[in-house]
Coordinates of C-alpha atoms in Angstrom, one line a residue:
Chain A
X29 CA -143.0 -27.3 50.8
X30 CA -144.8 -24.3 51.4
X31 CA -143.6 -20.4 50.2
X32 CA -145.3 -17.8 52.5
X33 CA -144.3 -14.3 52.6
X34 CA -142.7 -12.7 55.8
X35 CA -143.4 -9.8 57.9
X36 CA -140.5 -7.8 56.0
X37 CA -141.5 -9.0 52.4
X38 CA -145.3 -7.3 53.4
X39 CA -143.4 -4.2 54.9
X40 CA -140.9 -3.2 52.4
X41 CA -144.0 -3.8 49.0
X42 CA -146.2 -1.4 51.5
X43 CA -143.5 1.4 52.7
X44 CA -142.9 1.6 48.9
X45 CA -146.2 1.5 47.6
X46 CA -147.0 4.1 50.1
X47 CA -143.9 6.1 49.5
X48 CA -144.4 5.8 45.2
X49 CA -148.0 7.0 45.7
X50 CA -147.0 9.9 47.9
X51 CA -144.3 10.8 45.7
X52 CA -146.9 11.1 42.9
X53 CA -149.6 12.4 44.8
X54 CA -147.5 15.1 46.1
X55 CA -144.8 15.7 42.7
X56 CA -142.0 15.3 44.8
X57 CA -139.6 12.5 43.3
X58 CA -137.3 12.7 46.4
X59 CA -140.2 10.2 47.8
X60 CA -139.8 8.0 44.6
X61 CA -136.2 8.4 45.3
X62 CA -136.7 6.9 48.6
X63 CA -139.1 4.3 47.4
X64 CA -137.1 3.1 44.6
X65 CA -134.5 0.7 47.2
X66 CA -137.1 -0.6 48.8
X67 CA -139.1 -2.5 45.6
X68 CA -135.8 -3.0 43.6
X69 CA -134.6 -5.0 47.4
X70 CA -137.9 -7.0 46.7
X71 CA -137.6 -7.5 42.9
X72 CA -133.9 -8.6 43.2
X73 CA -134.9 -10.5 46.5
X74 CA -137.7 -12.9 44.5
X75 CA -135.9 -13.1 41.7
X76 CA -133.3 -15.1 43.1
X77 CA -134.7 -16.8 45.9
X78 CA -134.5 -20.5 45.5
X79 CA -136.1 -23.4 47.8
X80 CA -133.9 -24.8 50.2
X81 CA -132.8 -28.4 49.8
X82 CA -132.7 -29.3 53.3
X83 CA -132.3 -33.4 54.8
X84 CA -133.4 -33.2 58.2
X85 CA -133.2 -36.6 60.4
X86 CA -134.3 -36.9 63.5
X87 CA -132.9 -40.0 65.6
X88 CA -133.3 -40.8 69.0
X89 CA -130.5 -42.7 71.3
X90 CA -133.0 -45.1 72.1
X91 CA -136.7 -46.1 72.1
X92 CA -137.6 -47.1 75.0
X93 CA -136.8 -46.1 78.6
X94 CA -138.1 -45.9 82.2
X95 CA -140.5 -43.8 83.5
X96 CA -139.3 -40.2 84.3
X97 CA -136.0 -40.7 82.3
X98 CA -134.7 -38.6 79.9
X99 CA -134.1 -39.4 76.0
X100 CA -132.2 -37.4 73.7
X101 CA -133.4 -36.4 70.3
X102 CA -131.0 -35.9 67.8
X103 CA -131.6 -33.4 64.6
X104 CA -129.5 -33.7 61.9
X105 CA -129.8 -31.2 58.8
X106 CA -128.2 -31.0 56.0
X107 CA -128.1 -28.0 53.3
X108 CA -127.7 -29.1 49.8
X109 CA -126.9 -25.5 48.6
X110 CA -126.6 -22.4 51.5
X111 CA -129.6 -21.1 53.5
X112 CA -129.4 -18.2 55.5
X113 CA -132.0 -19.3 58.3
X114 CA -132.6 -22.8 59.1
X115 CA -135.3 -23.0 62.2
X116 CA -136.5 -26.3 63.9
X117 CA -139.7 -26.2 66.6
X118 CA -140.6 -29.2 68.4
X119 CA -144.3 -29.9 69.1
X120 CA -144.5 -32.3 71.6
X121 CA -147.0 -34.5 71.7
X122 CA -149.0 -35.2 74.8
X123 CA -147.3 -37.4 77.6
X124 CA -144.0 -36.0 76.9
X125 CA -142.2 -32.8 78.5
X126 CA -138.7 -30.7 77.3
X127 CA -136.6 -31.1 79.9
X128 CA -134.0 -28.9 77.7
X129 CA -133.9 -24.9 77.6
X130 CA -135.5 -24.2 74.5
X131 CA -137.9 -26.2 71.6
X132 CA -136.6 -24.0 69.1
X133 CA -132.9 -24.2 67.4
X134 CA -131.9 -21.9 64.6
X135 CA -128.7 -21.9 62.3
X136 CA -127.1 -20.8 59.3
X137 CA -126.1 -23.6 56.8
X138 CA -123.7 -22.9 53.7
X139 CA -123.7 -25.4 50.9
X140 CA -123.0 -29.4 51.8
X141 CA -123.4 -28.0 55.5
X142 CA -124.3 -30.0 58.5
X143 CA -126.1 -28.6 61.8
X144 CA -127.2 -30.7 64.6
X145 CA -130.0 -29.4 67.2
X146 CA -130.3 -31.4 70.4
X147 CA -133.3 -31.7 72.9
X148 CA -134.0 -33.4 75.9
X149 CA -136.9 -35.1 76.5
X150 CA -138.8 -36.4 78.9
X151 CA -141.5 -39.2 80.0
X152 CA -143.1 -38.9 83.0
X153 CA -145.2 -41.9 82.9
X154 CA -145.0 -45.2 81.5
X155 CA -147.4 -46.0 78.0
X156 CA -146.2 -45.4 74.4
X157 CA -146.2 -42.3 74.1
X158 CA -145.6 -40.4 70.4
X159 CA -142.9 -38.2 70.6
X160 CA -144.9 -35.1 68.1
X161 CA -143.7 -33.7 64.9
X162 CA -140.6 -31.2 64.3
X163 CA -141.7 -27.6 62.1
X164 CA -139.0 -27.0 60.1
X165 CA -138.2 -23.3 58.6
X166 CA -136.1 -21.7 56.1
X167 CA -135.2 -18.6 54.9
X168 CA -134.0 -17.1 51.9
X169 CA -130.7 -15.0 51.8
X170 CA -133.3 -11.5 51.3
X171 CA -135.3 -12.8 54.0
X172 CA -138.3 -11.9 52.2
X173 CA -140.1 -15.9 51.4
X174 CA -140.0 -18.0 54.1
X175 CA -140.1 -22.1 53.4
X176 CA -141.9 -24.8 55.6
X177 CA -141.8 -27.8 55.2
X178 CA -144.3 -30.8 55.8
X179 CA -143.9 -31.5 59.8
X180 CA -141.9 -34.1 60.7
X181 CA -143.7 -37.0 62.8
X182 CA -141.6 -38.2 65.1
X183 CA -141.6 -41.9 66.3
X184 CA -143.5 -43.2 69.5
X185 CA -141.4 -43.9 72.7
X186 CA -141.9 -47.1 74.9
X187 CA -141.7 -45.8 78.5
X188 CA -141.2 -49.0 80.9
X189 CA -142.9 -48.8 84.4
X190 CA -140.3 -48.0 87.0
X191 CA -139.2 -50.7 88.9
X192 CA -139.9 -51.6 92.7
X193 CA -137.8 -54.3 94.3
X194 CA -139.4 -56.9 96.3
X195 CA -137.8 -59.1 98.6
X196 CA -140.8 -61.0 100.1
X197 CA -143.4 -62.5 98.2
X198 CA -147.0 -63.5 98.6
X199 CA -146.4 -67.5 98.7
X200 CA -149.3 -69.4 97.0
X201 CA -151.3 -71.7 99.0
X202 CA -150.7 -74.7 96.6
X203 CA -148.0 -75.5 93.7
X204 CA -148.2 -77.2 90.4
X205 CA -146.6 -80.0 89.2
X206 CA -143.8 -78.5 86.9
X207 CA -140.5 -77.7 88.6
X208 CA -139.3 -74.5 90.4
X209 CA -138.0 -73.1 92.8
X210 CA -140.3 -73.6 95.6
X211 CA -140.3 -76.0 98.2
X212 CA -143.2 -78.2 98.2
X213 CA -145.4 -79.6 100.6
X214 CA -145.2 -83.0 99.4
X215 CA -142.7 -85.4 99.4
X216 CA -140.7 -86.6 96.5
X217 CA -137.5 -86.3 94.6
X218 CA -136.2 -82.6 95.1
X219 CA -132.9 -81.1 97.4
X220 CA -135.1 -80.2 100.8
X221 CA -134.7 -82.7 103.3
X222 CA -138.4 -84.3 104.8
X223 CA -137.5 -87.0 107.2
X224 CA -136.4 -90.8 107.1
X225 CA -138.8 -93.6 107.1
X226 CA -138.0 -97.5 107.0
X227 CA -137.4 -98.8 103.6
X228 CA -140.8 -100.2 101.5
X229 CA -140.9 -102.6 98.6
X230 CA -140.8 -99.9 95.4
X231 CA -138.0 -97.5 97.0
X232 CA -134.7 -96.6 95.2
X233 CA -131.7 -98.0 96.8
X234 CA -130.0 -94.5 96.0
X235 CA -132.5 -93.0 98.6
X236 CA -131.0 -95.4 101.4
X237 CA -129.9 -93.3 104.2
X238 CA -126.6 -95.5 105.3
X239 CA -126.1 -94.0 108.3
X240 CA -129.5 -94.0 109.8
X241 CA -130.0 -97.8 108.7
X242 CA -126.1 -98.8 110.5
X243 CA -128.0 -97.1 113.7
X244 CA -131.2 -98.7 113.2
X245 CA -130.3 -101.9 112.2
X246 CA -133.2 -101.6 109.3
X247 CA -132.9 -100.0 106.1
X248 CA -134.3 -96.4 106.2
X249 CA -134.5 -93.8 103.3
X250 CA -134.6 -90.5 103.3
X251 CA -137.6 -88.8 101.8
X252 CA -137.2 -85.3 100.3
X253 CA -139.4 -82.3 99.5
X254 CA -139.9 -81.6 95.6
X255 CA -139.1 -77.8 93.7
X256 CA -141.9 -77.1 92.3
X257 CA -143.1 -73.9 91.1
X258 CA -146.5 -71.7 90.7
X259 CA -149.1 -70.1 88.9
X260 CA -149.5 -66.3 89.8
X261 CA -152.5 -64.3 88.2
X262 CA -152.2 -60.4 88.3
X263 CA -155.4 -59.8 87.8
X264 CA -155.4 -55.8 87.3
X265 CA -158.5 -53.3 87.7
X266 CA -158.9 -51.3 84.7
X267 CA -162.7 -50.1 85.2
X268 CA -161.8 -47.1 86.7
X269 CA -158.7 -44.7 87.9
X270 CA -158.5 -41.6 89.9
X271 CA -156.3 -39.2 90.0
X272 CA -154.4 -39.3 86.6
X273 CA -153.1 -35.7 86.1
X274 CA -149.2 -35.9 85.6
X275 CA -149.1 -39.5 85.4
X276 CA -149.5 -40.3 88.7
X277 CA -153.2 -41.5 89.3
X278 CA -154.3 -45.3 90.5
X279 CA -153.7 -46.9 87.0
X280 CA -150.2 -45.8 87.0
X281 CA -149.5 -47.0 90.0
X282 CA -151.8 -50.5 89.3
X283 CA -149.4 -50.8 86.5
X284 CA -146.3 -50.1 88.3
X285 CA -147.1 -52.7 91.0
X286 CA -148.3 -55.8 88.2
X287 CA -144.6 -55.3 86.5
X288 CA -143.1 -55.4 89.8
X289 CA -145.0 -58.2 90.8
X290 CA -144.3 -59.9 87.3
X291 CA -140.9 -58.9 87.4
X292 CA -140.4 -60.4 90.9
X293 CA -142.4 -64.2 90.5
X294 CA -140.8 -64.5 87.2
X295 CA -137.1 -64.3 88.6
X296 CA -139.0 -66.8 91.0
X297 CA -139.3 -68.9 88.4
X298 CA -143.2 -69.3 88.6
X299 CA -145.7 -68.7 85.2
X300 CA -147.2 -65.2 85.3
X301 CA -150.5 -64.2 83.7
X302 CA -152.3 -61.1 83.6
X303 CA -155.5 -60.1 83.6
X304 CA -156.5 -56.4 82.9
X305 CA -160.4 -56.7 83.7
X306 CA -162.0 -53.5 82.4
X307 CA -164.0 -51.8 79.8
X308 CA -161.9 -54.1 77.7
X309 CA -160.5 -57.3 78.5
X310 CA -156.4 -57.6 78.1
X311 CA -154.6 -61.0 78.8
X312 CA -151.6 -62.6 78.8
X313 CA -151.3 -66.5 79.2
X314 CA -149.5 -67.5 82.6
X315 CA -145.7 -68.7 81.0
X316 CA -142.5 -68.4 82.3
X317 CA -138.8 -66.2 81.4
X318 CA -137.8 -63.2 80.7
X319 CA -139.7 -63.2 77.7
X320 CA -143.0 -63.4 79.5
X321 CA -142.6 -60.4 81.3
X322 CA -141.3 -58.2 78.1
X323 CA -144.8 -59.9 76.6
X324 CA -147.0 -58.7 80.2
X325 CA -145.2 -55.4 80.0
X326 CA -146.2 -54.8 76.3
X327 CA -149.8 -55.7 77.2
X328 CA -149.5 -53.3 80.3
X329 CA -148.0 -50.0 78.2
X330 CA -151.8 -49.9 76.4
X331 CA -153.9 -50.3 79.2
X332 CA -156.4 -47.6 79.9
X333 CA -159.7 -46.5 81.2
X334 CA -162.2 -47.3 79.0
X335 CA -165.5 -46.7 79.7
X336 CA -167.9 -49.4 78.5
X337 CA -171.7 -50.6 79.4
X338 CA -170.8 -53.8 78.5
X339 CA -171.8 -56.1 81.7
X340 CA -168.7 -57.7 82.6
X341 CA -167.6 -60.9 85.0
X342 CA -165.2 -63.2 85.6
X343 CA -167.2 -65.8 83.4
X344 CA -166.3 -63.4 80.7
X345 CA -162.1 -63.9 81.2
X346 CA -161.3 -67.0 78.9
X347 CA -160.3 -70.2 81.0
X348 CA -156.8 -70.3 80.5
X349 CA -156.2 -67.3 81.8
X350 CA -157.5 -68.6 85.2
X351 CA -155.4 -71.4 85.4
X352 CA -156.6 -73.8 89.1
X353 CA -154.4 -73.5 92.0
X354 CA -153.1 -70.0 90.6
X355 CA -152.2 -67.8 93.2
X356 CA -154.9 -64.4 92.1
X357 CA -153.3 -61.1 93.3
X358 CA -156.1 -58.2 92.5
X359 CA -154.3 -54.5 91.9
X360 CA -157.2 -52.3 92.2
X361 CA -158.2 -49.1 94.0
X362 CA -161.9 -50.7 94.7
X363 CA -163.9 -48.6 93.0
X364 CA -166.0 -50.1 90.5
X365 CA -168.6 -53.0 91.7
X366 CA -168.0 -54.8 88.7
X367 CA -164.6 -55.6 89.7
X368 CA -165.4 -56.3 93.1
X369 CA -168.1 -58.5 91.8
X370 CA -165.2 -60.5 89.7
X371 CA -163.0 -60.7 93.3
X372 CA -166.1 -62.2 95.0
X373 CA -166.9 -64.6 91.8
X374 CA -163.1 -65.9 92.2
X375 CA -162.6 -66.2 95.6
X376 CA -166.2 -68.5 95.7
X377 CA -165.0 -70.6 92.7
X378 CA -161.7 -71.3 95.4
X379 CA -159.2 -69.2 94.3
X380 CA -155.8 -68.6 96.2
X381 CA -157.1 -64.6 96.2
X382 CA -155.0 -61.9 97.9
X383 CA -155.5 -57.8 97.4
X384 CA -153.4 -54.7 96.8
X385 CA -155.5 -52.0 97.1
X386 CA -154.1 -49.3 95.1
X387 CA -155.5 -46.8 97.6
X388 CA -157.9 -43.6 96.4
X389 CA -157.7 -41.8 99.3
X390 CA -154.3 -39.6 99.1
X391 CA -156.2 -38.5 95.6
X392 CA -159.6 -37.1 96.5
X393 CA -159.8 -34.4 99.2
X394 CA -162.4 -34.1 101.9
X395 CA -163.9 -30.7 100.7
X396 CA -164.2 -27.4 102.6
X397 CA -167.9 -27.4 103.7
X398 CA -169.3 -30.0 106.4
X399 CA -171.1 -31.8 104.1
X400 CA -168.3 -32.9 101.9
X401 CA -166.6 -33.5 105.0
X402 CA -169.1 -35.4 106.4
X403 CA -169.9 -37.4 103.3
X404 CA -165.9 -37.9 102.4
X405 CA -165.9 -39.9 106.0
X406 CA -169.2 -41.6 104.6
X407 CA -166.9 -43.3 101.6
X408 CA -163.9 -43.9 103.5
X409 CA -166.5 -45.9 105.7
X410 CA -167.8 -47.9 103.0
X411 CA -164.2 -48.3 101.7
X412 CA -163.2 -50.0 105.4
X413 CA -166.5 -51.8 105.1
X414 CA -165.7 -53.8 101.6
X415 CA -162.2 -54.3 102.6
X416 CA -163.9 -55.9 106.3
X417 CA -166.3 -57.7 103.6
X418 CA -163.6 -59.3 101.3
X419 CA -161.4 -60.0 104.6
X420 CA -164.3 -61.9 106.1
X421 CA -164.3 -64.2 102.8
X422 CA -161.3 -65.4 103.2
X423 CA -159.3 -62.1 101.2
X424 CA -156.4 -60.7 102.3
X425 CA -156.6 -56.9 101.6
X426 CA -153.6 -54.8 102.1
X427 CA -153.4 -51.2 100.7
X428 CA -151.0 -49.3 99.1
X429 CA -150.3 -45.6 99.0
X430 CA -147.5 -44.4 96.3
X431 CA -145.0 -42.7 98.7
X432 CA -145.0 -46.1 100.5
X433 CA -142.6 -49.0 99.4
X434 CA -144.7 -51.4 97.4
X435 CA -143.4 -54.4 99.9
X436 CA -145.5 -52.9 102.4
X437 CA -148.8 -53.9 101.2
X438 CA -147.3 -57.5 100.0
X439 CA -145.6 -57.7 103.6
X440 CA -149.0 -56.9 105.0
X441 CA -150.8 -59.2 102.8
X442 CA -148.7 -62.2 103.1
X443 CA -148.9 -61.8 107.3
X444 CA -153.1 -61.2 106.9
X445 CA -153.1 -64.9 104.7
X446 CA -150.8 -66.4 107.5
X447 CA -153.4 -65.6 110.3
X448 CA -156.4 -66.9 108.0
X449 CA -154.9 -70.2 107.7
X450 CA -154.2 -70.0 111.5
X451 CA -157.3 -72.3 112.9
X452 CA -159.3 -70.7 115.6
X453 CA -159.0 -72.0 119.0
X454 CA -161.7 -73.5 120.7
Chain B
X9 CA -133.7 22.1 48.2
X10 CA -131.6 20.0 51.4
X11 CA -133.8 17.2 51.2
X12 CA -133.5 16.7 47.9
X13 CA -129.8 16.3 48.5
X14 CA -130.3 14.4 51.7
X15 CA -133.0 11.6 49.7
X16 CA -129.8 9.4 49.3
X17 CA -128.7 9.0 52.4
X18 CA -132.1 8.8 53.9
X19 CA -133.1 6.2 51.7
X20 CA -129.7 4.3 52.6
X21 CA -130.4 4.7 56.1
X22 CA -134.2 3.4 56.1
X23 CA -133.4 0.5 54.6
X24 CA -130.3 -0.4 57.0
X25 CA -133.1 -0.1 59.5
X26 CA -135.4 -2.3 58.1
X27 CA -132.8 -4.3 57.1
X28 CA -131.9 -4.8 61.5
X29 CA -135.1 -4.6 62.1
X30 CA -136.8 -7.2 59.8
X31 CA -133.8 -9.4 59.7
X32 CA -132.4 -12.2 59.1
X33 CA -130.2 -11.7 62.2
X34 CA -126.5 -12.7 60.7
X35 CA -123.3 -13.1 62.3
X36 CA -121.4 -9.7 63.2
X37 CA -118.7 -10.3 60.0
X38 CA -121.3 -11.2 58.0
X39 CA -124.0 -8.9 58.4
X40 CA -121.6 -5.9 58.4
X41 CA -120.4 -6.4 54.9
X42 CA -124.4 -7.1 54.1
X43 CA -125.5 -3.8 55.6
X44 CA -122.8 -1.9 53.4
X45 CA -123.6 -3.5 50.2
X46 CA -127.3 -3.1 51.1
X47 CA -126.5 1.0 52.4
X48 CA -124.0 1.1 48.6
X49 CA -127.3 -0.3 46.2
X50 CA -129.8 2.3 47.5
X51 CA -127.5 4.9 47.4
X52 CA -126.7 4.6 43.9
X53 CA -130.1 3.7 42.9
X54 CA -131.4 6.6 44.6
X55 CA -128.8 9.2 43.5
X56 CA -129.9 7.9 39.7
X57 CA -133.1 8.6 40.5
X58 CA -132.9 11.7 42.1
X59 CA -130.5 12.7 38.5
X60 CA -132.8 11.5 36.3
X61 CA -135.7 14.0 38.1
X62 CA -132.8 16.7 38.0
X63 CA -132.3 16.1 34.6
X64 CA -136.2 15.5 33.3
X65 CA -137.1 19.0 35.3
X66 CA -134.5 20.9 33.5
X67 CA -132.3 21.8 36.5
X68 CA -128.4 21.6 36.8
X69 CA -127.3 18.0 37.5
X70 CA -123.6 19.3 38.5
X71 CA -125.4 21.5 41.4
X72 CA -127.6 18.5 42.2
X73 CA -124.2 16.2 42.3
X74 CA -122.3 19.1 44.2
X75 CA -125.3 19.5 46.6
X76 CA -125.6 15.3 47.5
X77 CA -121.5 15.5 48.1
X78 CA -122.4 18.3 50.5
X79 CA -124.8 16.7 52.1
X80 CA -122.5 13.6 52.5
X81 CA -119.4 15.8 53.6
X82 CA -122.0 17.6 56.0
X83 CA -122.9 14.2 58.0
X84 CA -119.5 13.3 57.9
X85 CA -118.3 16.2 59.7
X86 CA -121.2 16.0 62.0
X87 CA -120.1 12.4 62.5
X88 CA -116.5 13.3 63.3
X89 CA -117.2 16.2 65.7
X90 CA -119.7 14.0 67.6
X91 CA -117.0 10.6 67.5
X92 CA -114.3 13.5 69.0
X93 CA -116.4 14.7 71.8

């Protein structure tokens, strides 16, 4: 705890110092006189000022919360013996915003007294994001020492991405072998009807469809389409971001689509990975529940640009995070070659590779002069060039914009993969 | 000679100012009874002093104490003639 002297403590030894040496200088003890209540206010005043005993604790309703939601933080203080002046200040730390009036709260506490200050706060973007510290201030009854103590550090905040809802998925070209809830292509045992075929040596009598054998006169059985389920890779650009004032740059909204993606294949029952391919390699293995996708979102709340001239490629992303026949959706806003490199790499090893281009454009403005202009239509060229490029290999690109719904891009994507498989008329 | 008997009240009066200036700001109740007790203390002290000089420069105390209550009764009046206007 720190004592430091206030603005009146520094006033009242001057304006009596000065008055006591005019009093002298000039003879005239009415000045004295006048002097004299000022430094006995100050004597008395520090001689029986004592240090507060204050218990302040903070608590929040909760830890963790959507994007742009509100939390309320709770400050509890409690006098041991009576202070005249009890003052909180939050500092908030970088991420977070005050949504209430003030970040100040004040009060008087008498002895075994309890005050409570309330704030509102809130997160505009997902991440962890520290909350700051609280300043806490006392003063004395005179008002002349003022006490701070040590700041407070408040605890971090978990803010979840928000969530998109997804009706239609990107189906994957090819299933595995573990059950789920998609209808495969093959036949076997499962609930989807295939078609009835004469009975063979090896069949199940169970499988015996009675009423098509009394018709035929042979026994027939009925064959049946398996559940199986999938392997879905979000494979998420971290190399680069634009935009990311106020939370709402490329990243953010990368992020925001891989947990709705996640969120969505997961009640899909399918395994979700993800891949954050950057500066710095993040990944979570391809598993299934609810679990999983508190485990991707964890992984996702750190991710970040980070810039590093380490060469990087696919080669570089372990094996098992690239599980075969995965269905690879890329989440990127195409601008770093590395990563583009990595979509090329995967879709030539022969992977079931579709795009949503988290799209740059709404963030970077043409310019004023004709040049800018000239050379923003020069990029936007080059962007509709790659995107031609990757859709000529086989990669269905769909982009994304953040005041659009996110089942555009996935509506757009899953119709481009529809007319690839389409064979080309003679 | 006025001043002299005027230092009291003066010195009273500077440090209520200070003392609403400076604060702590207190509740209305609370910071009424302060201001008095505050106002009382520099009173006295000061009218000690002001004796003490009386006394140490050989001069009447009882014209010094007869000239503070005065001074007192004077703002008072002034007080009530301004409160009935």
């Amino acid at each position: 705890m720190r004592r430091l002297p206030t603005r009146k403590l520094r006033a009242y030894v001057a304006l009596a110092a000065l008055c006591s040496l005019a009093g002298l200088a000039a003879g005239r003890p009415q000045l004295v006189a006048l002097a004299a209540p000022l430094a006995a206010y100050v004597v008395v005043g520090l001689a029986l000022t004592r240090a507060p005993r204050l218990a302040v604790e903070p608590s929040l309703a909760r830890t963790t919360v959507l994007e742009g939601e509100t939390l309320e933080l709770t400050v509890a203080v409690t006098a041991a013996a009576g202070v005249e002046l009890v003052e909180l200040e939050l500092r908030t730390g970088p991420g977070v915003l005050i949504a209430s009036s003030s970040t100040q709260w004040s009060a008087r506490l008498g002895g075994g007294e309890r005050g409570e200050a309330r704030f509102e706060l809130a997160v505009p973007r997902w991440g962890v994001h520290p909350l700051g510290s609280l300043a806490v201030r006392a003063l004395d009854q005179f008002g002349l020492i003022a006490y701070e103590l040590q700041p407070i550090s408040l605890r971090s905040v978990r803010a979840f991405p928000r969530r998109e809802t997804l009706r239609r998925l990107l189906a994957p070209l090819e299933l595995q072998a573990t059950i789920g809830s998609r209808t495969a292509r093959e036949r076997g045992e499962g609930i989807e009807f295939a078609e009835n075929r004469p009975f063979l040596p090896g069949d199940r009598l169970r499988r015996i469809n009675w009423r098509v054998t009394a018709r035929r006169g042979v026994p027939y059985v009925s064959e049946r389409h398996p559940e199986r389920n999938a392997d879905v890779i979000l494979f998420l650009d971290t190399f680069a971001e634009v935009g990311g004032e106020g939370g709402q740059g490329t990243l953010a909204l990368a992020v925001r689509a891989t947990t709705a993606l996640a969120s969505e294949y997961l009640a899909r029952k399918d395994r979700v990975g993800v891949v954050a391919f950057g500066g710095m390699l993040v990944g979570v293995l391809p598993r299934l529940g609810l679990a999983q996708l508190y485990r991707i979102i964890d992984a996702l709340l750190g991710s970040e640009v980070v810039f590093s001239y380490a060469h990087k490629d696919v080669s570089s992303v372990p094996r098992r995070l690239l599980p075969p026949k995965a269905l690879v959706i890329g989440i990127s806003p195409l601008l770093d070659d590395r990563y583009v490199g990595a979509l090329l790499d995967l879709r030539g090893r022969g992977f079931d590779l579709t795009v949503v281009e988290v799209s740059p454009e709404p963030f970077v403005a043409p310019g004023r002069g004709r040049g800018e202009a000239v050379a923003h239509r020069l990029w936007l060229l080059q962007r509709e060039a790659l995107r031609a490029r990757l859709g000529q290999l086989g990669v269905a690109v769909a982009s994304w914009r953040d005041d659009e719904p996110l089942q555009l891009p996935i509506a757009t994507a899953a119709e481009l993969k529809r007319r690839q498989r389409r064979p080309i008329a003679a | 000679m006025t001043a002299s008997f005027l230092t009291p009240a003066v010195a009273a009066a500077l440090l209520v100012c200070l003392e609403l200036l400076f604060g702590p700001r207190r509740e209305a109740s609370r910071a009424l009874g302060w201001l008095a007790g505050v106002a009382l203390a520099a009173v006295a002290l000061s009218s000690v002093l002001l004796l003490a000089a009386t006394l140490a420069a050989g001069r009447s105390v009882a014209l010094t104490i007869a000239g503070m209550a005065a001074a007192v009764a004077a703002i008072g009046l002034v007080r009530a003639l301004l409160s009935r206007r």
